[in-house]
Amino acid sequence: WTGTMADPNGPGAMALLTKEPAPQTVPASDLPMKVHEVALNTGNDSSSGLATAGFRIAKYLPTEWHLNNSELYHKAFAGCEGAERDRAEAKELAEYADAAAQRAQKDSTAAVGQRLEDIHFWKSRLQEEIEDLEAETRLLAAQKLRLERALDATEVPYTIATDNLQCRERRQAPDLVSDEVERELLKEADLIRSIQELLKRTLIQARNQMRINREHKEICEMDWSDKVETYNIDDKCGRYSNESTNIQFHPTSVKFEESASTPETWAKFSHDNIYRAEREKLASINLRDLIDNILHDTSEDMRKQCAAVNEAFAKHCEELYDTKHKLEHHLKNILKGIGYQEASIAALKQAIKDKEAPMKVAQTRLYDRSFRPNVDLCRDEAQFRLVSEVEELTESIKSLKKKLLESEECLRNLEDTRMNLEKEIAVKTNSIFIDKQKCMVHRTRYPVVFKLAGYQ
């Protein structure tokens, strides 16, 4: 027979029994007493009597048995239906998940590809900007070299100008004057000094601009390097597929980094770098044009001033030559005059000497006639004539001596004039030597415009 037993500790719990329970190994006296409640059966199939009271405890009725079986059948049928529906849903979900995964992977691959295009665009722009900055820096370096050469080339003209001024300080008076040549030389020295200061300032500006160009080039190179590394990473990511052998789980990779940029800030970063590089490149181009204009203008100004100084030298040398020739002509006349004057003085002296004999004759006659005796000591005509002769000779000698003094004074004046003329000619010769042989010959070493512009 089969029977059911209700578990007093869990209502509704049932167990099917096919045989009697095995005897307890523990004596019954040791177990607690179990209280059983007698079920009251009042149906047609119920029985009564004290003899069957012990076998009716915790047993189900046949209707309950059939009902239990029916419930089990229903549960089994419902379980099969649920399992089939679950399998269908699982298959549909798997297919949907597979399609969604494929679609998501395709979209991700497309997004990575689009990202590669964006990275390639900015990488190309950065590379172009780096090449442009490098080329511009090389051009600016060439202009800086021109500035350095031009600055070095100004040393020769400045040395020439200062040397000319120092040489002309050795002129003798009265040629030591502040003439047009000196004014032009001072103007040339001031011009060269101002040009040197301008070239030094421009050279500092060029060095600063080159440093700024290199800094922005380094910034663009770092950005470009990051873009290259990012492009390689995204290119590798774009090549991954489900069949790739180097893929694995990275659960922590789905979180966003706090320092991560947005596409807008990412693009703005490269855009700002390129914009600043372009701005400095334009400033460098403008500076190169400025340097070219400065070198052209300064070289032209220096050559013009050099021509002005040379023209002043030539004009002054021509004046010196003309003055020297005139002085030499006057000296020649003075020398002739001195010769004539010396001859005249000699003639006067001879004339005075020639008057000595007549004077002696007349005075001797008067002396001898003073010894005439007695009445013969007469103031006769001869006596008066002799006295008159002596007086005339005396007056003539006096006049001749006076004229001799005047002639000798005139000769001394002529000699002084001769000395002054010779000294002045020597001064002019010295001035011509300084201006012509020293200064103008030195100025032939003046650099040409090509060198002053920094091309050599």
PDB file of N, CA, C and O in Angstrom, residues 122 143 233:
ATOM      1  N   TRP A 122      43.954  66.702 -39.202  1.00  0.00           N
ATOM      2  CA  TRP A 122      44.720  67.590 -38.329  1.00  0.00           C
ATOM      3  C   TRP A 122      46.195  67.237 -38.358  1.00  0.00           C
ATOM      4  O   TRP A 122      47.057  68.144 -38.257  1.00  0.00           O
ATOM      5  N   GLN A 143      68.129  85.710 -43.417  1.00  0.00           N
ATOM      6  CA  GLN A 143      68.047  87.159 -43.237  1.00  0.00           C
ATOM      7  C   GLN A 143      68.847  87.618 -42.024  1.00  0.00           C
ATOM      8  O   GLN A 143      69.473  88.679 -42.039  1.00  0.00           O
ATOM      9  N   ILE A 233      47.184  53.979 -33.025  1.00  0.00           N
ATOM     10  CA  ILE A 233      46.340  53.226 -32.083  1.00  0.00           C
ATOM     11  C   ILE A 233      44.959  52.997 -32.672  1.00  0.00           C
ATOM     12  O   ILE A 233      44.434  51.859 -32.661  1.00  0.00           O
TER      13      ILE A 233
END
